[in-house]
Tab-separated table of C-alpha atoms in Angstrom:
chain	number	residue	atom	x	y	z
A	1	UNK	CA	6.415	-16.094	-7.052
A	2	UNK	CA	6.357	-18.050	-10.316
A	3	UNK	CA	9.170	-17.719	-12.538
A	4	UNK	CA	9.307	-18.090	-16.215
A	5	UNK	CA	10.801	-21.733	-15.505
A	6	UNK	CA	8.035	-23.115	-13.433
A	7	UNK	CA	5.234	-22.035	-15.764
A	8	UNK	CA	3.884	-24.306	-18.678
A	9	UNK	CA	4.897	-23.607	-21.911
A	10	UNK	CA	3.762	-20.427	-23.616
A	11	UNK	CA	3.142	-18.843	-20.630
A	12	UNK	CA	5.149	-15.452	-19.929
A	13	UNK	CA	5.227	-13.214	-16.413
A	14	UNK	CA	5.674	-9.731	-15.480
A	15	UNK	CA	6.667	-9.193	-11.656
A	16	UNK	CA	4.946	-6.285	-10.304
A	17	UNK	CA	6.262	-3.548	-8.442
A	18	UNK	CA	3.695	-1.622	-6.963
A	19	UNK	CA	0.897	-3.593	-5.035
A	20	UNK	CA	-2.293	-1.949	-3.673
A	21	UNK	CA	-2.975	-2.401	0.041
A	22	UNK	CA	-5.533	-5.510	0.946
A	23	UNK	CA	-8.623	-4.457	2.902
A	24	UNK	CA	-7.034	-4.116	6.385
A	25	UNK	CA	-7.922	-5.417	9.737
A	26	UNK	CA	-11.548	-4.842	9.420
A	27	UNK	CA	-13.578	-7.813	9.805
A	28	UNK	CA	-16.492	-7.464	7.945
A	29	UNK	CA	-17.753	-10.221	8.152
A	30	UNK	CA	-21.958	-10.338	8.220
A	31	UNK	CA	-22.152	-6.256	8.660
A	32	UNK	CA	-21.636	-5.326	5.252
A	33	UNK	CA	-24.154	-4.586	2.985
A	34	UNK	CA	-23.758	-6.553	-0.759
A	35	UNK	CA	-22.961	-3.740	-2.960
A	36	UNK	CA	-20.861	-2.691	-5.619
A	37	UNK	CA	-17.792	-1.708	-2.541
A	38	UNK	CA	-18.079	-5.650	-2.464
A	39	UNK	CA	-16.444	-6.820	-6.189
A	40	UNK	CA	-13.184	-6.353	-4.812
A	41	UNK	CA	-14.132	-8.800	-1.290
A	42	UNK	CA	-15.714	-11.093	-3.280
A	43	UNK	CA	-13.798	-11.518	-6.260
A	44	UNK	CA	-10.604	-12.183	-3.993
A	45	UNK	CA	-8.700	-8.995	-5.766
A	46	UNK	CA	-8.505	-8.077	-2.047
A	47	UNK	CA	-9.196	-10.099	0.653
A	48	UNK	CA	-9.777	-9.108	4.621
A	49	UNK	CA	-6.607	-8.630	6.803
A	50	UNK	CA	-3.483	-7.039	6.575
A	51	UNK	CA	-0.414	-8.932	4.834
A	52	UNK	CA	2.530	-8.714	6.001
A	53	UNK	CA	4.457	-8.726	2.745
A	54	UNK	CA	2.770	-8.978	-0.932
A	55	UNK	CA	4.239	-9.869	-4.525
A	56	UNK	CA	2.259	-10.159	-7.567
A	57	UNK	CA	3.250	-11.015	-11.715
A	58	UNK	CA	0.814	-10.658	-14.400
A	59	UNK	CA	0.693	-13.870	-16.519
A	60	UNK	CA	-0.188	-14.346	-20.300
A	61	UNK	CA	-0.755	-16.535	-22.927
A	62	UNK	CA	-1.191	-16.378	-26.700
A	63	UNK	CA	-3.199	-19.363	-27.332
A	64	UNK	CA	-4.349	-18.616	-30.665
A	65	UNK	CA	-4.991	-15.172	-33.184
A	66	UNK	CA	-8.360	-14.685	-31.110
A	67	UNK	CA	-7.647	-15.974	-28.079
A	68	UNK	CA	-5.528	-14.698	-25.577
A	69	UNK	CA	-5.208	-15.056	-21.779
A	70	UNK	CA	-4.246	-12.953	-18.722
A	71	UNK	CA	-4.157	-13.694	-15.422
A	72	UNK	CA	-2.065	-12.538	-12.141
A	73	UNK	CA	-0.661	-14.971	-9.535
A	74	UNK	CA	-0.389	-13.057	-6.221
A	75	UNK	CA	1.493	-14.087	-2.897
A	76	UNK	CA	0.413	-12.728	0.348
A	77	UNK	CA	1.725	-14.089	3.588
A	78	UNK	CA	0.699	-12.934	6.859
A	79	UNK	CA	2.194	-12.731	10.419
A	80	UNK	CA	-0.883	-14.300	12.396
A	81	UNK	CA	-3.953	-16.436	11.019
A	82	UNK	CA	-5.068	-13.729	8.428
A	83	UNK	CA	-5.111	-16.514	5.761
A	84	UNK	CA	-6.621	-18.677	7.161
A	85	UNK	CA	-9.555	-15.813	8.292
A	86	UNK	CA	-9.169	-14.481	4.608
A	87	UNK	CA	-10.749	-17.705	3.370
A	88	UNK	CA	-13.316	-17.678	5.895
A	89	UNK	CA	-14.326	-14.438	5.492
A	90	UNK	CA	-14.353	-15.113	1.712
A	91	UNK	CA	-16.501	-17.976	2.015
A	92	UNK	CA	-19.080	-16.076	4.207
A	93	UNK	CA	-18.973	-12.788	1.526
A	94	UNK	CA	-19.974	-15.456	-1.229
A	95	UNK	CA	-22.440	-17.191	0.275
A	96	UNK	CA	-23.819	-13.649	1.143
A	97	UNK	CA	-23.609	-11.669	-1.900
A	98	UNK	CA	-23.726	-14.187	-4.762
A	99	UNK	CA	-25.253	-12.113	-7.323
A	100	UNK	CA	-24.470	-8.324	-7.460
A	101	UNK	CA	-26.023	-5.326	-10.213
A	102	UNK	CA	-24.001	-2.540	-10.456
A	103	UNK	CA	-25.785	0.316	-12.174
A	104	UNK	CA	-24.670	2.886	-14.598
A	105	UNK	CA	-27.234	4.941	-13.557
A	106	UNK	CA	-28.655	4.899	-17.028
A	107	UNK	CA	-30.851	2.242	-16.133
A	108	UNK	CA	-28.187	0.283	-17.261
A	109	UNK	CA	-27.039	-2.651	-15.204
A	110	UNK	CA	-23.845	-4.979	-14.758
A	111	UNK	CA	-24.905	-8.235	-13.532
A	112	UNK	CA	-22.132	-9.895	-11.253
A	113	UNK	CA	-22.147	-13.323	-10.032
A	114	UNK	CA	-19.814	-15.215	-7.238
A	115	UNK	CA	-19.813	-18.907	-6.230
A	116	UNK	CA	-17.269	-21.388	-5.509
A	117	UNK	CA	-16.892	-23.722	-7.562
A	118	UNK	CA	-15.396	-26.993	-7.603
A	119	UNK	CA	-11.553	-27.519	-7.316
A	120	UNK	CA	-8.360	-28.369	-6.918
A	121	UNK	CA	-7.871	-29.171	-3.293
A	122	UNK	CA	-4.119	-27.774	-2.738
A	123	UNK	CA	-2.000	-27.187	0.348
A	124	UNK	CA	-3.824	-27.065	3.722
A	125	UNK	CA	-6.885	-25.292	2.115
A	126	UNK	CA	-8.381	-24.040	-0.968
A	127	UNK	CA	-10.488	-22.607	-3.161
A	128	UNK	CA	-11.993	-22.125	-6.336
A	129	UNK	CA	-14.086	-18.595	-6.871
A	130	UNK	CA	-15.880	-18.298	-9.997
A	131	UNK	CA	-17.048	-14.872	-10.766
A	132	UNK	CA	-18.702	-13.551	-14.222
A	133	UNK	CA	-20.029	-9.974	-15.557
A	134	UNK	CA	-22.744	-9.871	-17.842
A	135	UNK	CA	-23.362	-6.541	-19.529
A	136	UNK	CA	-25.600	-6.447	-22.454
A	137	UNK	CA	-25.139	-9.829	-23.888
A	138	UNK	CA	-21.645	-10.208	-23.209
A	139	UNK	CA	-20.045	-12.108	-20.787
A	140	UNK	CA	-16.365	-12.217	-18.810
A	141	UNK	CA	-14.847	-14.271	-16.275
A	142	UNK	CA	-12.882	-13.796	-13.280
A	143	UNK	CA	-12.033	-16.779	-11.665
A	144	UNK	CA	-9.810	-17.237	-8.934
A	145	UNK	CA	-8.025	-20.235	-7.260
A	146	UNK	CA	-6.913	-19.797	-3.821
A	147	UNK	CA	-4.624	-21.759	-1.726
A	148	UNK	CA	-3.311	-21.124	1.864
A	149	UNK	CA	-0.393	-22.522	2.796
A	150	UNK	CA	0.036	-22.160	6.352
A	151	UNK	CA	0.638	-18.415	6.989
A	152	UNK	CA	0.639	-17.721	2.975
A	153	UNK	CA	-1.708	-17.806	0.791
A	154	UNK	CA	-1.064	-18.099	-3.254
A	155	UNK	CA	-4.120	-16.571	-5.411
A	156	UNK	CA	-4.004	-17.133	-9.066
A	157	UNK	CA	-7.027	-15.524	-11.166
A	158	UNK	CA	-7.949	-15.368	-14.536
A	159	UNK	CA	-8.217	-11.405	-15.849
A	160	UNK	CA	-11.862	-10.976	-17.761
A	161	UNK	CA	-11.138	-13.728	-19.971
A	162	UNK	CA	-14.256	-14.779	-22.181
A	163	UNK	CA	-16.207	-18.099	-20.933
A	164	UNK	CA	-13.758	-21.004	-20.555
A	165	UNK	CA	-10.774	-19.331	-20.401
A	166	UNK	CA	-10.552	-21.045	-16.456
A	167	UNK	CA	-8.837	-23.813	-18.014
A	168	UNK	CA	-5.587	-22.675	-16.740
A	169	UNK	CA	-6.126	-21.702	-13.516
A	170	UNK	CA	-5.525	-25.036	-12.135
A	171	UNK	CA	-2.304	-25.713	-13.848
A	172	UNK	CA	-1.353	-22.509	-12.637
A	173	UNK	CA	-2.306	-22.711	-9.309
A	174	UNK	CA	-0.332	-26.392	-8.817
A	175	UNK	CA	2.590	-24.529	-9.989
A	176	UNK	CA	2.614	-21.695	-8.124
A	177	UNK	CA	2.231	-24.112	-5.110
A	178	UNK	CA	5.033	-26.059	-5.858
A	179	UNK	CA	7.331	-23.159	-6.382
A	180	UNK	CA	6.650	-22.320	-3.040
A	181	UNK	CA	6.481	-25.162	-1.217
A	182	UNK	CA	10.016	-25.515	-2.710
A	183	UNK	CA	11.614	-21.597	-2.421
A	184	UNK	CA	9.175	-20.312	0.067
A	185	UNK	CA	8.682	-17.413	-2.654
């Protein structure tokens, strides 16, 4: 997991100590309908397979009096080829289920979108997932940057940040992956 000394300057981290469970053993592969039970699948908040251990910090950064970022790094390693089917299965979710509407049921709709996008190409795979939410006229972003390592896989994703606010995720992402190719945590 990051520390406080590997991330750029301004940035500040809060390890967390409770994690929720990833999506378990089920492969879902092409048998799921795209629905709202998706966001969490295809935003990579949780991804198929069962970790064998899990850590997670919150990051943030005050850029400026109206612009502030948040974003979580998150280290999941596994004890078979889960990563490597995680980003698989990610891949085939988002090629799937690019655009999802969630209604209120007021008639009222939130419009998601999923792609990957273009990249940093880090350890032995990776991948960028851009995800937005349109309601009304506003719009957030979700991105994500995934990279496997092996067994491991080190997501770093940007929290509902307003249009742009990716702009970290990279720098983030190379630094996560150095601190573990160097501590292994």
């Amino acid at each position: 997991m990051l520390d406080t000394d590997s991330l750029p300057p301004g940035f500040t981290a809060e390890i967390a100590t409770v994690m929720p469970a990833d999506a378990g053993e089920q492969r879902q592969g092409g048998e799921v309908s795209c629905s709202d039970n998706m966001i969490p699948l295809l935003s990579a908040a949780r991804l198929t397979g069962t970790p064998s251990a899990m850590a997670a910090a919150t990051l943030s950064y005050d850029a400026g009096p109206d612009d502030f970022w948040v974003g979580t790094e998150i280290l999941r390693t596994y004890a078979d080829d889960g990563a490597r089917r995680a980003m698989t299965d990610l891949r085939t979710f988002i090629g799937r289920c690019p655009t999802l509407v969630v209604s209120s049921g007021l008639g009222i709709g939130d419009r998601y979108r999923f792609a990957v996008a273009p990249g940093p190409r880090l350890g032995d795979d990776s991948i960028h997932v851009s995800c937005s939410t349109t309601s009304g006229s506003g719009t957030l972003e979700w991105d994500s940057v995934l990279v496997r390592i092996g067994t491991a896989l080190v997501v770093v994703k940007e929290q509902g940040n307003k249009p742009g606010g990716n702009r970290y995720l990279t720098q983030l992402a190379e630094a996560a992956l150095r601190r573990f190719q160097a501590t292994g945590s």
